[in-house]
Coordinates of C-alpha atoms in Angstrom, one line a residue:
M1 CA 128.4 83.8 123.2
S2 CA 130.2 84.3 119.9
Q3 CA 128.9 82.1 117.1
D4 CA 129.1 81.6 113.3
I5 CA 126.0 82.8 111.4
S6 CA 125.1 82.0 107.8
I7 CA 121.7 83.4 106.6
E8 CA 121.3 83.3 102.8
G9 CA 119.2 81.8 100.0
D10 CA 115.8 82.1 101.6
L11 CA 113.2 84.5 100.1
V12 CA 111.6 86.7 102.7
T13 CA 108.0 85.6 103.0
R14 CA 104.8 87.7 103.4
V15 CA 106.0 90.5 101.1
E16 CA 105.0 91.3 97.6
G17 CA 107.8 90.1 95.2
H18 CA 111.2 88.5 95.9
G19 CA 114.0 89.6 98.2
E20 CA 116.6 87.9 100.4
V21 CA 118.5 88.6 103.6
L22 CA 122.2 87.7 103.6
V23 CA 124.2 87.7 106.9
N24 CA 127.5 86.0 107.5
A25 CA 129.5 86.1 110.7
T26 CA 132.5 84.2 112.1
N27 CA 133.2 83.9 115.8
G28 CA 130.7 86.8 116.4
E29 CA 132.4 89.1 113.9
L30 CA 130.0 90.4 111.2
E31 CA 131.5 89.8 107.7
E32 CA 128.5 90.4 105.3
C33 CA 125.1 91.9 105.8
E34 CA 122.9 92.7 102.7
W35 CA 119.3 93.2 101.7
Q36 CA 119.3 91.6 98.3
V37 CA 116.6 92.2 95.7
V38 CA 116.3 89.4 93.1
E39 CA 113.1 90.5 91.3
S40 CA 113.3 90.7 87.5
P41 CA 112.6 94.1 85.9
R42 CA 109.3 94.0 84.0
F43 CA 109.9 96.8 81.4
F44 CA 106.7 98.8 81.8
E45 CA 108.4 102.0 80.9
S46 CA 109.3 100.4 77.5
M47 CA 105.7 99.1 77.0
V48 CA 104.2 102.7 77.0
V49 CA 106.6 104.0 74.3
G50 CA 104.8 104.1 71.0
R51 CA 101.4 104.0 72.6
S52 CA 98.8 106.8 72.7
W53 CA 98.4 109.3 75.6
D54 CA 94.9 107.8 76.4
E55 CA 96.2 104.3 76.8
T56 CA 99.2 105.0 79.1
H57 CA 97.3 105.0 82.4
H58 CA 95.6 101.7 81.6
I59 CA 99.0 100.1 80.8
V60 CA 100.8 101.2 83.9
S61 CA 97.9 100.3 86.2
R62 CA 99.1 96.7 85.6
I63 CA 102.4 97.4 87.4
C64 CA 100.6 96.4 90.6
A65 CA 97.3 94.8 91.4
I66 CA 97.3 96.3 95.0
C67 CA 98.3 99.8 94.0
S68 CA 96.7 99.9 90.5
A69 CA 94.7 103.0 91.3
T70 CA 97.7 104.9 92.5
H71 CA 99.7 104.1 89.4
T72 CA 96.7 105.1 87.3
M73 CA 96.3 108.3 89.2
T74 CA 100.0 109.2 89.0
A75 CA 100.0 108.5 85.3
L76 CA 96.9 110.7 84.8
K77 CA 98.5 113.6 86.7
A78 CA 101.6 113.3 84.5
I79 CA 99.5 113.1 81.3
E80 CA 97.4 116.0 82.3
D81 CA 100.5 118.0 83.2
G82 CA 102.1 117.3 79.8
L83 CA 99.0 117.9 77.7
N84 CA 97.6 120.8 79.8
I85 CA 94.3 119.0 80.7
D86 CA 92.2 120.5 83.5
V87 CA 90.4 118.4 86.1
S88 CA 87.2 119.7 87.8
R89 CA 87.0 120.3 91.6
Q90 CA 84.4 117.5 91.8
D91 CA 86.6 115.0 90.0
R92 CA 89.6 115.9 92.2
K93 CA 87.5 115.0 95.3
L94 CA 86.3 111.7 93.7
R95 CA 90.0 110.8 92.9
K96 CA 90.9 111.5 96.5
L97 CA 88.2 109.0 97.5
V98 CA 89.7 106.4 95.0
L99 CA 93.1 106.8 96.7
A100 CA 91.6 106.6 100.2
G101 CA 89.9 103.3 99.2
E102 CA 93.1 101.8 97.8
T103 CA 95.2 102.9 100.8
I104 CA 92.7 101.5 103.3
Q105 CA 92.6 98.1 101.6
S106 CA 96.4 98.0 101.2
H107 CA 97.1 99.1 104.8
V108 CA 94.6 96.6 106.2
L109 CA 96.0 93.8 104.0
H110 CA 99.5 94.4 105.2
L111 CA 98.6 94.9 108.9
G112 CA 96.1 92.0 109.1
Y113 CA 97.5 89.4 106.8
L114 CA 101.3 90.0 106.6
A115 CA 102.5 91.9 109.8
L116 CA 100.0 90.7 112.4
P117 CA 101.2 87.0 112.4
D118 CA 104.7 88.2 113.5
L119 CA 103.1 89.9 116.5
A120 CA 100.9 87.0 117.3
G121 CA 103.7 84.4 117.0
K122 CA 102.2 82.7 114.0
K123 CA 103.8 81.7 110.6
S124 CA 100.8 83.2 108.6
V125 CA 97.3 84.4 109.0
I126 CA 95.8 81.0 108.1
P127 CA 96.3 79.4 111.6
M128 CA 95.0 82.7 113.1
A129 CA 91.5 81.8 111.7
D130 CA 91.4 79.2 114.5
T131 CA 93.1 81.1 117.3
H132 CA 91.8 84.7 116.5
E133 CA 88.6 84.1 114.5
E134 CA 86.8 87.3 115.4
E135 CA 90.0 89.4 114.9
V136 CA 90.5 87.9 111.4
K137 CA 86.9 88.5 110.5
T138 CA 87.3 92.2 111.6
V139 CA 90.3 92.6 109.4
I140 CA 88.5 91.0 106.4
R141 CA 85.5 93.5 106.9
L142 CA 87.9 96.5 106.9
H143 CA 89.7 95.1 103.8
E144 CA 86.4 94.8 102.0
L145 CA 85.5 98.4 102.9
G146 CA 88.5 99.6 100.9
N147 CA 87.5 97.3 98.0
D148 CA 83.9 98.5 98.1
M149 CA 85.1 102.1 97.8
L150 CA 87.2 101.2 94.8
R151 CA 84.3 99.4 93.1
T152 CA 82.0 102.5 93.7
F153 CA 84.5 105.1 92.4
E154 CA 86.6 103.1 90.0
G155 CA 84.2 100.4 88.8
R156 CA 86.5 97.6 90.0
A157 CA 88.5 96.7 93.2
S158 CA 91.6 96.5 91.0
H159 CA 92.6 97.9 87.6
G160 CA 89.6 100.3 87.5
Q161 CA 88.6 101.7 84.2
R162 CA 86.6 104.9 85.1
T163 CA 89.4 107.4 85.8
I164 CA 90.6 108.9 82.5
P165 CA 92.6 112.0 81.5
G166 CA 90.4 115.0 82.4
G167 CA 88.0 113.2 84.7
F168 CA 85.9 110.0 84.8
T169 CA 84.0 108.0 82.3
Q170 CA 81.3 107.4 84.9
I171 CA 80.7 108.8 88.4
P172 CA 78.7 107.4 91.3
D173 CA 75.2 108.7 91.9
E174 CA 74.1 110.1 95.3
S175 CA 72.6 106.8 96.5
E176 CA 76.0 105.1 96.0
L177 CA 77.8 107.9 97.9
K178 CA 75.3 107.5 100.8
E179 CA 75.9 103.7 100.8
I180 CA 79.7 104.2 101.2
E181 CA 79.1 106.9 103.7
T182 CA 77.1 104.5 105.9
A183 CA 79.7 101.8 105.5
L184 CA 82.4 104.2 106.6
E185 CA 80.4 105.3 109.6
N186 CA 79.8 101.7 110.6
S187 CA 83.5 100.8 110.4
W188 CA 84.6 102.6 113.6
D189 CA 84.0 99.7 115.9
D190 CA 86.2 97.5 113.6
V191 CA 88.9 100.2 113.5
E192 CA 88.9 100.4 117.3
A193 CA 89.0 96.6 117.6
V194 CA 92.1 96.4 115.4
V195 CA 93.7 99.3 117.4
D196 CA 93.1 97.4 120.6
L197 CA 94.5 94.2 119.1
I198 CA 97.7 95.8 117.9
L199 CA 98.1 97.7 121.1
S200 CA 97.8 94.4 123.1
L201 CA 100.7 93.0 120.9
A202 CA 102.8 96.2 120.5
E203 CA 105.4 95.0 122.9
Q204 CA 106.4 92.4 120.2
L205 CA 107.6 95.3 118.0
P206 CA 111.4 95.3 118.2
D207 CA 112.8 98.4 119.9
F208 CA 115.1 99.7 117.2
T209 CA 115.9 103.3 116.1
R210 CA 118.1 104.7 113.4
E211 CA 117.9 108.4 112.4
T212 CA 117.1 108.8 108.7
E213 CA 115.5 111.3 106.2
F214 CA 111.8 111.1 105.5
I215 CA 110.4 112.1 102.1
S216 CA 106.7 112.5 101.2
L217 CA 104.2 114.9 99.6
T218 CA 103.1 117.8 101.8
H219 CA 100.3 120.3 101.5
P220 CA 99.5 123.3 103.7
D221 CA 95.7 122.6 103.9
E222 CA 95.4 118.8 103.9
Y223 CA 97.1 115.5 104.6
A224 CA 98.8 115.0 101.3
L225 CA 98.0 112.0 99.2
Y226 CA 96.8 113.4 95.8
D227 CA 97.7 117.1 95.9
G228 CA 101.0 118.5 97.3
V229 CA 104.7 118.9 96.6
P230 CA 107.6 116.7 97.6
Y231 CA 109.0 117.4 101.1
S232 CA 112.1 116.3 102.9
S233 CA 112.3 116.2 106.7
D234 CA 116.0 117.3 106.2
T235 CA 115.7 120.0 103.6
G236 CA 112.1 121.1 103.3
E237 CA 110.0 121.5 100.1
L238 CA 111.5 120.1 96.9
D239 CA 110.9 120.8 93.2
L240 CA 108.8 118.1 91.5
D241 CA 110.2 119.1 88.1
N242 CA 113.6 118.0 89.4
Y243 CA 112.4 114.7 90.9
E244 CA 115.4 112.8 89.5
D245 CA 117.6 115.0 91.7
I246 CA 115.4 114.0 94.7
V247 CA 115.7 110.2 94.2
N248 CA 119.2 110.0 92.7
E249 CA 118.7 106.4 91.5
H250 CA 121.8 104.3 91.3
V251 CA 122.8 100.7 90.6
V252 CA 124.2 98.5 93.4
E253 CA 125.7 95.0 92.9
Q254 CA 123.4 93.2 95.3
S255 CA 120.1 94.3 93.7
T256 CA 118.3 94.0 90.4
A257 CA 116.3 97.1 91.6
K258 CA 117.9 100.5 91.8
F259 CA 118.7 102.1 95.2
T260 CA 118.1 105.8 95.9
K261 CA 119.5 108.6 98.2
H262 CA 118.9 112.3 98.8
N263 CA 120.4 114.3 101.6
R264 CA 121.8 111.3 103.4
K265 CA 123.0 107.8 102.2
S266 CA 119.3 106.7 102.3
Y267 CA 115.8 107.9 103.0
M268 CA 112.4 106.4 103.9
V269 CA 109.0 106.8 102.2
G270 CA 105.6 105.5 103.2
A271 CA 103.1 105.8 106.1
L272 CA 105.7 106.7 108.7
A273 CA 107.3 109.3 106.5
R274 CA 103.9 110.9 105.8
V275 CA 102.9 110.9 109.5
N276 CA 106.3 112.4 110.5
N277 CA 106.1 115.1 107.8
N278 CA 102.3 115.9 108.0
Y279 CA 101.3 115.1 111.5
D280 CA 99.4 118.4 112.0
Q281 CA 97.1 117.6 109.1
L282 CA 95.9 114.2 110.6
S283 CA 92.2 114.0 111.6
P284 CA 91.3 114.1 115.3
K285 CA 90.6 110.3 115.5
A286 CA 93.9 109.5 113.7
K287 CA 95.8 111.6 116.3
E288 CA 94.0 109.7 119.1
V289 CA 95.3 106.4 117.6
A290 CA 98.8 107.8 117.2
E291 CA 98.8 109.0 120.8
S292 CA 97.6 105.6 122.1
F293 CA 100.8 104.1 120.7
G294 CA 103.1 107.0 121.7
L295 CA 103.7 107.8 118.0
E296 CA 104.7 111.4 117.5
P297 CA 107.0 113.2 115.1
V298 CA 109.8 112.7 114.4
C299 CA 109.8 108.9 115.0
H300 CA 112.8 107.0 113.7
Q301 CA 111.6 103.5 114.6
P302 CA 111.0 101.7 111.2
F303 CA 108.7 99.1 112.9
M304 CA 106.3 101.9 113.8
N305 CA 105.5 102.1 110.1
N306 CA 102.9 99.4 110.9
V307 CA 101.4 101.7 113.5
A308 CA 101.5 104.6 111.1
Q309 CA 99.4 102.6 108.6
L310 CA 96.8 102.1 111.3
V311 CA 96.8 105.8 112.1
E312 CA 96.3 106.6 108.4
T313 CA 93.5 104.1 108.1
A314 CA 91.6 106.1 110.8
H315 CA 92.5 109.4 109.1
L316 CA 91.3 108.2 105.7
I317 CA 87.9 107.0 107.0
E318 CA 87.3 110.3 108.7
N319 CA 88.6 112.3 105.7
S320 CA 86.5 110.2 103.3
L321 CA 83.3 111.0 105.3
D322 CA 84.2 114.8 105.0
L323 CA 84.7 114.5 101.2
I324 CA 81.4 112.7 100.7
D325 CA 79.6 115.3 102.9
E326 CA 81.1 118.0 100.7
L327 CA 80.0 116.3 97.5
L328 CA 76.5 115.6 98.7
E329 CA 76.1 119.2 100.0
A330 CA 77.2 120.7 96.7
G331 CA 75.2 118.3 94.7
L332 CA 76.8 116.1 92.0
E333 CA 77.3 117.7 88.6
E334 CA 75.7 115.3 86.2
Q335 CA 77.6 113.7 83.3
S336 CA 76.6 111.0 80.8
D337 CA 78.0 107.5 81.1
Y338 CA 81.0 106.8 78.9
H339 CA 81.9 110.5 79.3
K340 CA 85.1 111.5 77.4
P341 CA 86.4 115.0 77.9
D342 CA 87.5 117.0 74.9
V343 CA 91.3 117.2 74.7
D344 CA 93.5 119.1 72.3
V345 CA 96.5 116.9 71.9
T346 CA 99.9 118.7 71.8
A347 CA 103.5 117.6 72.3
G348 CA 104.8 117.9 75.8
R349 CA 106.4 116.4 78.9
G350 CA 104.5 115.9 82.1
I351 CA 105.5 114.8 85.6
G352 CA 103.1 113.5 88.3
A353 CA 103.5 112.5 91.9
T354 CA 101.0 110.9 94.4
E355 CA 101.3 109.0 97.6
A356 CA 100.9 105.3 97.1
P357 CA 100.2 103.2 100.2
R358 CA 104.0 102.4 100.4
G359 CA 105.2 106.0 99.7
I360 CA 105.7 108.7 97.1
L361 CA 105.4 107.6 93.5
F362 CA 106.7 109.5 90.5
H363 CA 105.6 109.1 86.8
D364 CA 107.1 111.1 83.9
Y365 CA 106.1 110.9 80.3
T366 CA 107.0 112.7 77.1
F367 CA 104.5 112.8 74.1
D368 CA 105.0 113.9 70.5
E369 CA 102.6 116.2 68.6
D370 CA 100.2 113.2 68.0
G371 CA 100.1 112.3 71.7
I372 CA 102.3 109.2 71.2
A373 CA 104.6 108.4 74.2
E374 CA 108.3 108.8 73.3
R375 CA 109.6 108.2 76.9
G376 CA 108.4 107.0 80.2
N377 CA 110.0 106.8 83.7
C378 CA 108.4 105.4 86.9
V379 CA 110.1 105.6 90.3
I380 CA 108.2 103.4 92.7
P381 CA 108.2 103.7 96.5
T382 CA 109.7 100.4 97.4
N383 CA 112.9 101.1 95.4
Q384 CA 113.2 104.3 97.4
N385 CA 113.2 102.2 100.6
H386 CA 115.8 99.6 99.6
A387 CA 118.8 101.6 100.8
N388 CA 117.1 102.4 104.1
I389 CA 116.4 98.8 104.7
Q390 CA 120.1 98.0 104.0
H391 CA 121.4 100.6 106.4
D392 CA 118.8 99.6 109.1
M393 CA 120.2 96.0 108.8
E394 CA 123.8 97.2 109.1
K395 CA 123.0 98.9 112.4
M396 CA 120.7 96.3 113.7
V397 CA 122.6 93.0 113.2
P398 CA 125.6 93.9 115.4
T399 CA 123.2 94.6 118.3
M400 CA 121.8 91.0 118.2
I401 CA 124.9 89.1 116.9
D402 CA 124.8 86.8 120.0
Q403 CA 121.2 85.8 119.5
P404 CA 120.3 82.4 117.9
Q405 CA 120.5 82.5 114.1
D406 CA 116.7 81.7 113.7
Q407 CA 115.9 84.7 115.9
I408 CA 118.2 87.0 114.0
Q409 CA 116.7 85.9 110.7
H410 CA 113.1 86.3 112.0
T411 CA 113.8 89.8 113.3
L412 CA 115.4 90.9 110.0
E413 CA 112.4 89.6 108.1
M414 CA 110.1 91.5 110.4
L415 CA 112.2 94.6 109.6
V416 CA 111.7 94.1 105.9
R417 CA 108.0 93.4 106.3
A418 CA 107.6 96.6 108.4
Y419 CA 108.4 98.6 105.2
D420 CA 105.5 96.8 103.4
P421 CA 107.7 96.4 100.3
C422 CA 106.1 95.8 96.9
I423 CA 109.3 94.5 95.2
S424 CA 107.4 93.2 92.2
C425 CA 106.6 96.8 91.2
S426 CA 110.0 96.8 89.4
T427 CA 109.4 98.8 86.2
H428 CA 112.7 99.9 84.7
Y429 CA 114.1 98.8 81.3
L430 CA 117.6 98.7 80.1
D431 CA 118.8 101.1 77.5
I432 CA 121.0 98.8 75.5
E433 CA 123.5 100.1 73.0
F434 CA 124.6 97.4 70.5
V435 CA 128.2 97.8 69.3
E436 CA 128.9 96.5 65.8
N437 CA 131.6 93.9 65.6
E438 CA 134.3 95.3 63.1
N439 CA 135.2 91.7 62.2
E440 CA 131.6 90.7 61.6
G441 CA 131.3 88.9 58.2
E442 CA 134.9 88.1 57.9

């Protein structure tokens, strides 16, 4: 039945930040369909200019409370690249454990608190405390596991202070490593419970496919989150030094955030992109989870990003156990508390990339001879997904144009949530040129 549709003005709920869905149709004919981003820029790139090289990572960690460790780590990689600072093998493993902890807590937060209510037919996770009490407690335990890892390796669950250029101010001792190891080993029952729960509700995931390009880090020897080079499912390995030619940021009228494109009119980053590009490097248990959902590369169903997050959670628990085993077997190299590596400050430009929970993240800083930042640029994962969400909506809406308006709106909001957007990570500043008025003073 042809109908008139008018969806606009309502912020999408259960996402980080502010975005709206706009759909207008008359007599079943689609007239407008837009993913609109209304979040205000927060000018973090401007805040680092004029500040010292050893302050930069602390400033940009405030971009996001959920991904604070990833922003810190990406900034550190850029600073260390620009100032030629080495990082020890031990510290690289400890940093990978930091990223694992943050990714576990972020994925579980999204799956359990933001996406699961859609599958269970609830408006939020709050009423699920009555109808799914044990399942909610399981999600909370896994979420806390990620936070415990961050407290152990970073000193805090958010905005940690221990990672610094060249290493750590403080590292955990062996007893703390063993405590986390035990917690990880004891988490498998909870992971399997969440897998069973999502599997039982998986038929609620909309069956929608649109071919797109996937971009992530990749590494020949490991599932890339910290180390690796950018990789496109369309064109292969990419040059990090030319990251601006990868993302091709551009302004669109419907968004306060920039959109991006690479080989096609849009691309996707995040858990599904990483699983598609790096499936062979997943751990055995992670592959078992993927196989139970029928997830195999190359998957072009954006709603399967939720499943990919669950696959990565299993992988990161298994990989973290391996990293801790390696550290304990080698024995921790001791260092004093409040450790500060010696750094010879020089002028330079550095670029860093890591995988945030929501996708590949780029930081780029230029420092003068005193180590004072002259320029900063941060390209966040969610901005790289905006164009893909837009094109998914453009293909999806005509296929359900005869459904009730409330159902269309709900399905489109589920689509947005599937990307786990962190819209409030907007960082860009405007480079404003003031033009002197020739008649001024007359």
